[in-house]
């Protein structure tokens, strides 16, 4: 297509398995027949269905980090005891799983609303909550998982740091989590999105 070019691949800290490139459209001519109806509104409504998917990535990421951390603390010994014997560690694990289950249920609820054909007004805040809560949970859980690994958590030899790097991306893509909070509070206050 004349005027369309793909830019250099971004060197990202996370989600490195999904290449990202800028797309440039310089004076690209689009015939009327190829235009999408609805424009900006249609794109915003498409996010109502795609944001639960980002939430699902957050839940999967958090669960993966937990599973790795559980294996590690059961195997690792410190001060003559298994790390998993320390109550402070077990409470961290319990919080990580509780937060992940809460995120999972919010993602399932928003996905069920998409399937049931909920209106944009109902779906927008729920999809925003699922995306925001699940990605914030992924970040918190991945941070705790790195902590549970001790020095191994920040070593490139262990893959646990990947969860931490990938979680950060989820808080930014598909609308940052500040924007999700705007959507949720606009809905609560009956205000139109700006
Ligand atoms: C891996 C990756 C993949 C992506 N894929 C795509 C894609 O496929 N298609 C696409 O179009 N885009 C894509 N993006 C772009 C992405 O949607 C934007 O980066 C994101 O929406 C944030 O926009 P920005 O970077 O311009 O931040 P800015 O808008 O410059 O924001 C900077 C900071 O200010 C905050 N902020 C901005 N406005 C407000 C406000 N009103 N209230 C409170 N805080 C605010 C933001 O939350 C952020 O913390 C991708 C980005 C990444 C990292």
Short mmCIF file of C-alpha atoms and ligand atoms in Angstrom, two decimals:
data_model
loop_
_atom_site.label_atom_id
_atom_site.label_comp_id
_atom_site.label_asym_id
_atom_site.label_seq_id
_atom_site.Cartn_x
_atom_site.Cartn_y
_atom_site.Cartn_z
CA UNK A 1 0.00 0.00 0.00
CA UNK A 2 1.47 3.35 -1.05
CA UNK A 3 2.56 5.45 1.97
CA UNK A 4 2.42 2.55 4.46
CA UNK A 5 5.65 1.45 6.16
CA UNK A 6 6.52 -0.73 9.15
CA UNK A 7 9.06 0.77 11.56
CA UNK A 8 11.93 -0.82 13.46
CA UNK A 9 11.09 -3.60 15.96
CA UNK A 10 10.98 -2.16 19.50
CA UNK A 11 13.54 -3.55 21.98
CA UNK A 12 11.08 -4.05 24.87
CA UNK A 13 11.82 -5.18 28.45
CA UNK A 14 8.81 -7.51 28.44
CA UNK A 15 6.46 -9.37 26.09
CA UNK A 16 9.50 -10.01 23.96
CA UNK A 17 7.79 -13.04 22.41
CA UNK A 18 5.27 -10.69 20.77
CA UNK A 19 7.12 -8.36 18.37
CA UNK A 20 5.96 -4.69 18.38
CA UNK A 21 6.67 -2.22 15.56
CA UNK A 22 5.33 1.26 14.80
CA UNK A 23 3.16 1.45 11.68
CA UNK A 24 3.37 4.62 9.55
CA UNK A 25 0.57 5.86 7.28
CA UNK A 26 1.86 8.82 5.19
CA UNK A 27 -0.86 10.26 2.95
CA UNK A 28 -2.34 6.79 2.52
CA UNK A 29 -5.46 6.87 0.35
CA UNK A 30 -8.34 4.73 1.65
CA UNK A 31 -11.26 4.22 -0.79
CA UNK A 32 -14.66 4.92 0.79
CA UNK A 33 -15.63 1.25 0.34
CA UNK A 34 -12.77 0.20 2.64
CA UNK A 35 -13.58 2.58 5.49
CA UNK A 36 -14.84 1.10 8.76
CA UNK A 37 -18.08 2.55 10.01
CA UNK A 38 -18.25 3.96 13.53
CA UNK A 39 -14.65 5.23 13.68
CA UNK A 40 -13.33 6.06 17.16
CA UNK A 41 -16.49 4.82 18.95
CA UNK A 42 -16.25 1.43 17.20
CA UNK A 43 -12.60 1.08 18.20
CA UNK A 44 -13.37 1.99 21.82
CA UNK A 45 -16.20 -0.57 21.92
CA UNK A 46 -13.89 -3.23 20.47
CA UNK A 47 -11.71 -2.72 23.57
CA UNK A 48 -14.65 -3.83 25.74
CA UNK A 49 -14.24 -7.32 24.28
CA UNK A 50 -10.43 -7.35 24.11
CA UNK A 51 -9.66 -6.03 27.61
CA UNK A 52 -10.83 -9.25 29.34
CA UNK A 53 -8.21 -11.02 27.20
CA UNK A 54 -5.45 -8.83 28.65
CA UNK A 55 -6.92 -9.69 32.06
CA UNK A 56 -6.68 -13.38 31.15
CA UNK A 57 -3.01 -12.91 30.25
CA UNK A 58 -2.52 -11.32 33.69
CA UNK A 59 -4.19 -14.25 35.47
CA UNK A 60 -2.15 -16.83 33.54
CA UNK A 61 1.04 -14.91 34.19
CA UNK A 62 0.29 -14.59 37.93
CA UNK A 63 -0.54 -18.30 38.22
CA UNK A 64 2.67 -19.24 36.37
CA UNK A 65 4.74 -17.07 38.72
CA UNK A 66 3.04 -18.65 41.76
CA UNK A 67 3.63 -22.20 40.46
CA UNK A 68 7.34 -21.47 39.93
CA UNK A 69 7.66 -19.77 43.32
CA UNK A 70 5.98 -22.70 45.11
CA UNK A 71 8.43 -25.15 43.51
CA UNK A 72 11.36 -22.94 44.49
CA UNK A 73 10.44 -22.40 48.17
CA UNK A 74 9.77 -26.13 48.62
CA UNK A 75 13.22 -26.93 47.24
CA UNK A 76 15.32 -24.13 48.74
CA UNK A 77 16.70 -24.25 52.31
CA UNK A 78 17.83 -21.32 54.46
CA UNK A 79 18.94 -21.29 58.11
CA UNK A 80 18.60 -25.08 58.19
CA UNK A 81 14.91 -25.13 57.14
CA UNK A 82 12.96 -25.31 53.93
CA UNK A 83 12.04 -21.76 52.89
CA UNK A 84 8.39 -22.92 52.65
CA UNK A 85 8.46 -23.69 56.41
CA UNK A 86 8.64 -19.98 57.28
CA UNK A 87 5.20 -18.59 58.15
CA UNK A 88 6.04 -15.23 56.54
CA UNK A 89 6.63 -17.03 53.24
CA UNK A 90 3.43 -19.10 53.50
CA UNK A 91 1.36 -15.97 54.14
CA UNK A 92 2.88 -14.35 51.06
CA UNK A 93 1.94 -17.42 48.99
CA UNK A 94 -1.64 -17.33 50.35
CA UNK A 95 -2.04 -13.65 49.45
CA UNK A 96 -0.65 -14.26 45.96
CA UNK A 97 -3.17 -17.07 45.34
CA UNK A 98 -6.10 -15.14 46.86
CA UNK A 99 -5.44 -12.09 44.70
CA UNK A 100 -5.06 -14.27 41.59
CA UNK A 101 -8.37 -16.07 42.25
CA UNK A 102 -10.12 -12.71 42.67
CA UNK A 103 -8.65 -11.53 39.36
CA UNK A 104 -9.61 -14.82 37.67
CA UNK A 105 -13.25 -14.40 38.73
CA UNK A 106 -13.40 -10.79 37.51
CA UNK A 107 -11.98 -11.91 34.14
CA UNK A 108 -14.52 -14.77 33.89
CA UNK A 109 -17.40 -12.40 34.79
CA UNK A 110 -16.39 -9.83 32.14
CA UNK A 111 -15.85 -12.57 29.51
CA UNK A 112 -19.31 -14.03 30.32
CA UNK A 113 -20.81 -10.55 29.82
CA UNK A 114 -19.15 -10.33 26.37
CA UNK A 115 -20.64 -13.74 25.47
CA UNK A 116 -24.08 -12.69 26.74
CA UNK A 117 -24.02 -9.57 24.52
CA UNK A 118 -24.02 -7.01 27.38
CA UNK A 119 -24.44 -3.37 26.35
CA UNK A 120 -21.34 -1.17 25.95
CA UNK A 121 -22.43 0.87 28.98
CA UNK A 122 -22.51 -2.24 31.20
CA UNK A 123 -19.45 -3.88 29.71
CA UNK A 124 -17.01 -0.96 29.57
CA UNK A 125 -16.47 -0.59 33.36
CA UNK A 126 -16.44 -4.38 33.94
CA UNK A 127 -13.90 -4.99 31.15
CA UNK A 128 -11.80 -2.11 32.53
CA UNK A 129 -11.95 -3.61 36.05
CA UNK A 130 -10.93 -7.05 34.77
CA UNK A 131 -7.99 -5.67 32.75
CA UNK A 132 -6.83 -3.30 35.47
CA UNK A 133 -7.20 -5.61 38.48
CA UNK A 134 -5.72 -8.66 36.74
CA UNK A 135 -2.70 -6.77 35.39
CA UNK A 136 -2.09 -4.99 38.73
CA UNK A 137 -2.37 -8.42 40.41
CA UNK A 138 0.07 -9.92 37.88
CA UNK A 139 2.56 -7.14 38.69
CA UNK A 140 2.16 -7.56 42.46
CA UNK A 141 2.34 -11.37 42.33
CA UNK A 142 5.32 -11.39 39.93
CA UNK A 143 7.14 -8.90 42.21
CA UNK A 144 6.50 -11.17 45.20
CA UNK A 145 7.61 -14.24 43.22
CA UNK A 146 10.93 -12.54 42.40
CA UNK A 147 11.26 -11.72 46.13
CA UNK A 148 10.67 -15.39 47.06
CA UNK A 149 13.54 -16.41 44.78
CA UNK A 150 15.97 -14.15 46.70
CA UNK A 151 19.14 -13.39 44.70
CA UNK A 152 18.10 -15.99 42.12
CA UNK A 153 15.11 -13.76 41.38
CA UNK A 154 17.30 -11.07 39.86
CA UNK A 155 19.66 -13.49 38.12
CA UNK A 156 19.25 -13.83 34.37
CA UNK A 157 19.94 -17.57 34.87
CA UNK A 158 16.45 -18.06 36.32
CA UNK A 159 13.34 -17.33 34.25
CA UNK A 160 11.27 -15.88 37.14
CA UNK A 161 12.27 -12.31 36.19
CA UNK A 162 10.42 -12.79 32.89
CA UNK A 163 7.04 -12.77 34.70
CA UNK A 164 8.02 -9.47 36.33
CA UNK A 165 9.01 -7.87 33.00
CA UNK A 166 5.95 -9.21 31.16
CA UNK A 167 3.52 -8.08 33.90
CA UNK A 168 4.63 -4.45 33.53
CA UNK A 169 3.62 -4.47 29.86
CA UNK A 170 0.07 -5.57 30.78
CA UNK A 171 -0.41 -2.49 32.98
CA UNK A 172 0.31 -0.30 29.94
CA UNK A 173 -1.18 -1.90 26.81
CA UNK A 174 -4.83 -1.74 25.72
CA UNK A 175 -5.16 1.55 27.65
CA UNK A 176 -3.01 2.18 30.72
CA UNK A 177 -4.39 1.31 34.13
CA UNK A 178 -4.88 5.02 34.88
CA UNK A 179 -7.20 5.16 31.86
CA UNK A 180 -9.06 2.03 33.08
CA UNK A 181 -9.64 3.81 36.40
CA UNK A 182 -11.01 6.82 34.49
CA UNK A 183 -13.44 4.52 32.65
CA UNK A 184 -14.61 2.89 35.90
CA UNK A 185 -15.10 6.16 37.79
CA UNK A 186 -16.75 7.87 34.78
CA UNK A 187 -19.28 5.04 34.74
CA UNK A 188 -19.86 5.32 38.51
CA UNK A 189 -20.39 9.09 38.26
CA UNK A 190 -22.51 8.92 35.10
CA UNK A 191 -19.94 11.00 33.17
CA UNK A 192 -19.21 10.63 29.47
CA UNK A 193 -15.66 9.53 28.58
CA UNK A 194 -13.42 12.40 27.41
C1 LIG B 1 3.85 -3.93 23.97
C2 LIG B 1 2.94 -2.85 23.47
C3 LIG B 1 2.03 -3.15 22.47
C4 LIG B 1 1.18 -2.18 21.97
N1 LIG B 1 0.33 -2.51 20.97
C5 LIG B 1 -0.43 -1.56 20.41
C6 LIG B 1 -1.28 -1.86 19.31
O1 LIG B 1 -1.37 -3.01 18.88
N2 LIG B 1 -2.00 -0.86 18.76
C7 LIG B 1 -1.93 0.41 19.24
O2 LIG B 1 -2.61 1.29 18.71
N3 LIG B 1 -1.16 0.73 20.31
C8 LIG B 1 -0.40 -0.22 20.89
N4 LIG B 1 0.39 0.10 21.97
C9 LIG B 1 0.37 1.46 22.48
C10 LIG B 1 -0.35 1.53 23.83
O3 LIG B 1 -1.74 1.38 23.66
C11 LIG B 1 0.03 2.88 24.48
O4 LIG B 1 1.41 2.87 24.76
C12 LIG B 1 -0.74 3.11 25.77
O5 LIG B 1 -2.11 3.29 25.51
C13 LIG B 1 -0.22 4.35 26.51
O6 LIG B 1 -0.13 5.45 25.63
P1 LIG B 1 1.22 6.29 25.62
O7 LIG B 1 2.36 5.36 25.54
O8 LIG B 1 1.06 7.31 24.55
O9 LIG B 1 1.28 6.98 27.05
P2 LIG B 1 0.85 8.47 27.39
O10 LIG B 1 -0.56 8.70 26.93
O11 LIG B 1 1.92 9.39 26.96
O12 LIG B 1 0.80 8.40 28.99
C14 LIG B 1 1.93 8.63 29.85
C15 LIG B 1 1.46 8.45 31.27
O13 LIG B 1 0.42 9.40 31.57
C16 LIG B 1 -0.74 8.72 32.00
N5 LIG B 1 -1.94 9.39 31.50
C17 LIG B 1 -2.18 9.80 30.22
N6 LIG B 1 -3.40 10.34 30.15
C18 LIG B 1 -3.95 10.28 31.40
C19 LIG B 1 -5.20 10.68 31.96
N7 LIG B 1 -6.16 11.23 31.21
N8 LIG B 1 -5.40 10.47 33.29
C20 LIG B 1 -4.44 9.88 34.05
N9 LIG B 1 -3.24 9.47 33.57
C21 LIG B 1 -3.01 9.67 32.27
C22 LIG B 1 -0.64 7.31 31.40
O14 LIG B 1 -1.43 6.39 32.10
C23 LIG B 1 0.86 7.06 31.53
O15 LIG B 1 1.16 6.64 32.85
C24 LIG B 1 1.25 -0.86 22.50
C25 LIG B 1 2.14 -0.55 23.53
C26 LIG B 1 2.99 -1.53 24.01
C27 LIG B 1 3.94 -1.20 25.13
#
